[in-house]
Coordinates of C-alpha atoms in Angstrom, one line a residue:
Chain P
M250 CA -0.8 -17.3 -20.7
K251 CA 0.7 -17.5 -17.2
H252 CA 3.4 -15.1 -18.2
L253 CA 0.9 -12.7 -19.6
S254 CA -1.1 -12.7 -16.3
K255 CA 2.1 -12.0 -14.4
I256 CA 2.9 -9.0 -16.6
L257 CA -0.7 -7.6 -16.2
I258 CA -0.4 -7.9 -12.4
I259 CA 3.0 -6.2 -12.3
S260 CA 1.7 -3.4 -14.6
A261 CA -1.3 -2.9 -12.3
C262 CA 1.1 -2.7 -9.3
L263 CA 3.2 -0.1 -11.0
A264 CA 0.2 1.8 -12.2
I265 CA -1.2 2.3 -8.7
A266 CA 1.8 4.4 -7.7
A267 CA 4.2 5.0 -10.5
C268 CA 7.0 6.2 -8.3
S269 CA 10.7 5.3 -8.2
G270 CA 10.3 3.5 -4.8
T271 CA 7.6 1.3 -6.2
K272 CA 9.7 0.4 -9.2
L273 CA 12.7 -0.4 -7.1
L274 CA 10.7 -2.6 -4.8
Y275 CA 9.0 -4.6 -7.6
D276 CA 12.4 -4.9 -9.4
Q277 CA 13.6 -7.1 -6.6
A278 CA 11.0 -9.7 -7.4
K279 CA 12.1 -12.6 -9.7
N280 CA 9.3 -15.2 -9.2
P281 CA 5.6 -15.2 -8.4
A282 CA 6.1 -15.6 -4.7
Q283 CA 8.5 -12.6 -4.6
Y284 CA 6.0 -10.5 -6.6
A285 CA 3.4 -11.4 -4.0
K286 CA 5.8 -10.3 -1.2
A287 CA 6.4 -7.0 -2.9
V288 CA 2.6 -6.4 -3.1
L289 CA 2.3 -7.3 0.6
L290 CA 5.1 -5.0 1.6
H291 CA 3.5 -2.3 -0.5
H292 CA 0.2 -3.0 1.2
N293 CA 1.8 -2.6 4.7
A294 CA 3.5 0.6 3.7
V295 CA 0.3 2.2 2.3
A296 CA -1.8 0.9 5.3
N297 CA 0.7 2.4 7.7
E298 CA 0.3 5.8 6.0
G299 CA -3.4 5.4 6.0
A300 CA -3.3 4.8 9.8
K301 CA -1.5 8.1 10.3
L302 CA -4.3 9.9 8.5
L303 CA -6.8 8.4 10.9
S304 CA -5.3 10.4 13.8
D305 CA -4.9 13.6 11.7
P306 CA -7.5 16.1 12.9
A307 CA -7.3 17.9 9.5
V308 CA -8.7 14.8 7.7
S309 CA -12.5 14.6 7.5
A310 CA -14.6 11.8 9.1
K311 CA -15.8 10.8 5.7
T312 CA -12.3 10.3 4.4
K313 CA -11.3 8.4 7.6
E314 CA -14.3 6.1 7.2
A315 CA -13.4 5.5 3.5
I316 CA -9.8 4.6 4.5
R317 CA -11.0 2.3 7.4
S318 CA -13.4 0.5 5.1
A319 CA -10.9 0.1 2.3
Y320 CA -8.2 -1.3 4.6
R321 CA -10.7 -3.6 6.3
S322 CA -11.6 -5.2 3.0
T323 CA -7.9 -6.1 2.5
V324 CA -7.4 -7.9 5.8
C325 CA -10.9 -9.1 6.9
D326 CA -13.1 -11.7 5.3
K327 CA -16.8 -10.9 5.1
S328 CA -17.4 -13.5 7.8
E329 CA -15.2 -11.5 10.2
T330 CA -17.3 -8.7 11.7
G331 CA -15.3 -7.8 14.8
A332 CA -12.4 -5.4 15.3
V333 CA -10.0 -5.1 12.4
S334 CA -7.2 -6.2 14.7
T335 CA -8.8 -9.6 15.1
C336 CA -9.1 -10.3 11.3
T337 CA -7.0 -13.2 10.0
K338 CA -8.9 -14.5 6.9
G339 CA -9.0 -11.6 4.5
P340 CA -7.4 -11.3 1.0
A341 CA -3.9 -10.4 2.4
Y342 CA -3.9 -13.5 4.6
V343 CA -5.2 -15.6 1.7
L344 CA -2.2 -14.3 -0.3
D345 CA 0.2 -15.1 2.7
N346 CA -1.0 -18.7 2.6
A347 CA -0.7 -18.9 -1.2
V348 CA 2.9 -17.7 -0.9
R349 CA 3.6 -20.4 1.7
S350 CA 2.1 -23.1 -0.4
Y351 CA 4.0 -22.0 -3.5
E352 CA 7.3 -21.8 -1.5
T353 CA 6.7 -25.3 -0.1
V354 CA 5.5 -27.0 -3.3
S355 CA 6.1 -25.0 -6.4
S356 CA 3.6 -26.3 -9.0
A357 CA 1.1 -25.1 -11.6
K358 CA -1.7 -25.4 -9.0
T359 CA 0.0 -23.3 -6.3
E360 CA 1.1 -20.7 -8.9
A361 CA -2.6 -20.4 -10.1
E362 CA -3.7 -20.0 -6.5
L363 CA -1.0 -17.4 -5.9
Q364 CA -2.0 -15.4 -9.0
T365 CA -5.7 -15.4 -8.1
A366 CA -4.9 -14.2 -4.5
L367 CA -2.5 -11.6 -5.9
E368 CA -5.0 -10.2 -8.3
S369 CA -7.5 -9.8 -5.5
V370 CA -5.1 -7.9 -3.2
V371 CA -3.8 -5.7 -6.0
S372 CA -7.4 -4.6 -6.7
L373 CA -8.1 -3.9 -3.1
L374 CA -4.8 -2.1 -2.6
T375 CA -5.8 0.2 -5.4
N376 CA -9.0 1.0 -3.6
L377 CA -7.0 1.7 -0.4
I378 CA -4.7 4.1 -2.2
N379 CA -7.7 5.9 -3.7
A380 CA -9.3 6.3 -0.3
I381 CA -6.1 7.7 1.1
R382 CA -6.0 10.2 -1.7
G383 CA -9.4 11.4 -0.7
G384 CA -11.2 9.9 -3.7
G385 CA -12.5 6.7 -2.0
Chain J
M87 CA -16.4 19.6 0.1
E88 CA -13.9 17.1 1.5
M89 CA -11.6 18.5 4.2
V90 CA -8.6 17.1 2.3
V91 CA -9.6 19.1 -0.7
W92 CA -10.0 22.3 1.4
I93 CA -6.5 21.7 2.8
S94 CA -5.1 21.4 -0.7
I95 CA -6.8 24.6 -1.8
L96 CA -5.7 26.6 1.3
S97 CA -2.2 25.3 1.0
S98 CA -2.1 26.3 -2.6
A99 CA -3.4 29.8 -1.8
L100 CA -0.8 30.1 1.0
S101 CA 1.9 28.9 -1.4
N102 CA 1.0 31.6 -3.9
L103 CA 1.0 34.2 -1.2
L104 CA 4.4 33.2 0.0
K105 CA 5.7 33.3 -3.5
S106 CA 4.1 36.7 -4.1
T107 CA 5.8 38.1 -1.0
G108 CA 9.2 36.9 -2.2
Q109 CA 9.4 33.8 0.0
T110 CA 9.7 31.6 -3.1
E111 CA 11.5 28.7 -1.5
A112 CA 9.0 28.2 1.3
G113 CA 6.2 28.5 -1.1
E114 CA 7.6 25.9 -3.4
L115 CA 8.3 23.5 -0.5
L116 CA 4.7 23.9 0.7
A117 CA 3.3 23.3 -2.8
E118 CA 5.5 20.2 -3.2
A119 CA 4.4 18.8 0.2
T120 CA 0.7 19.4 -0.7
A121 CA 1.0 17.8 -4.1
A122 CA 2.8 14.8 -2.6
Y123 CA 0.1 14.4 0.1
R124 CA -2.7 14.6 -2.5
A125 CA -1.0 12.2 -4.9
G126 CA -0.4 9.6 -2.2
K127 CA 3.4 9.7 -2.9
N128 CA 4.3 9.7 0.8
V129 CA 5.0 6.0 0.7
D130 CA 7.7 6.3 -2.0
P131 CA 10.6 6.8 0.5
I132 CA 9.3 3.8 2.5
L133 CA 9.2 1.6 -0.6
R134 CA 12.7 2.7 -1.5
E135 CA 13.8 1.7 2.0
L136 CA 12.1 -1.7 1.7
A137 CA 13.7 -2.3 -1.7
G138 CA 17.1 -1.4 -0.2
R139 CA 16.6 -3.7 2.7
W140 CA 15.5 -6.5 0.4
Q141 CA 18.7 -6.0 -1.7
D142 CA 21.0 -5.9 1.4
E143 CA 19.4 -8.5 3.6
G144 CA 17.8 -10.8 1.0
E145 CA 14.2 -11.8 0.4
P146 CA 11.8 -10.9 3.2
K147 CA 10.1 -13.7 5.1
I148 CA 6.3 -14.0 4.7
E149 CA 6.1 -14.4 8.5
T150 CA 7.7 -11.0 9.0
I151 CA 5.3 -9.3 6.5
T152 CA 2.4 -10.9 8.3
D153 CA 3.6 -9.8 11.8
T154 CA 4.0 -6.2 10.5
R155 CA 0.4 -6.3 9.2
K156 CA -0.9 -7.5 12.5
K157 CA 0.7 -4.5 14.2
I158 CA -0.8 -2.1 11.6
Q159 CA -4.2 -3.7 12.0
A160 CA -4.3 -2.6 15.6
L161 CA -4.0 1.0 14.5
Y162 CA -7.3 0.7 12.7
D163 CA -9.5 0.0 15.7

């Protein structure tokens, strides 16, 4: 069951951008913590491109707002209402902590926590990619 | 209509114009760039680079990934 969940997550990761770079990056991962790191690297790469669009005058205010909102949901918790740069409790940070726990004490409990956090970030990363594509 | 969609339509029209005037290569390049932008494929080279670095330097540290995120977050305010 655990294995199936992992496969579903990886499939989702690949489906959100079925490009050779994505495949190469995810191919490096050999355990749950490494898959999480691949997702987090992917998240940073997509977010960096999204930030470039925010300063592009050709992109509409509506699309910029969709990108901002989608990114915010990946790094900020609902309790964090200030500037995005101050957020430290959102899903990406929850996943960071789950990776640390798993790397410190690898157990069924830490793996389950890691997978829950991973599923959340993968879903939100898909939203961010859609916003950048102009469909968010 | 979304500005991004307009850009896509205009780029497509310009691409066809360039092709019709014999400037095939420029037209194709523009069409390719537009398609890549719309498909969100612009991160592919970055992911390739990250994969290569992972292979050369070993597994990335979670602290490094977090630090990079914090720098990116500042671009969103």
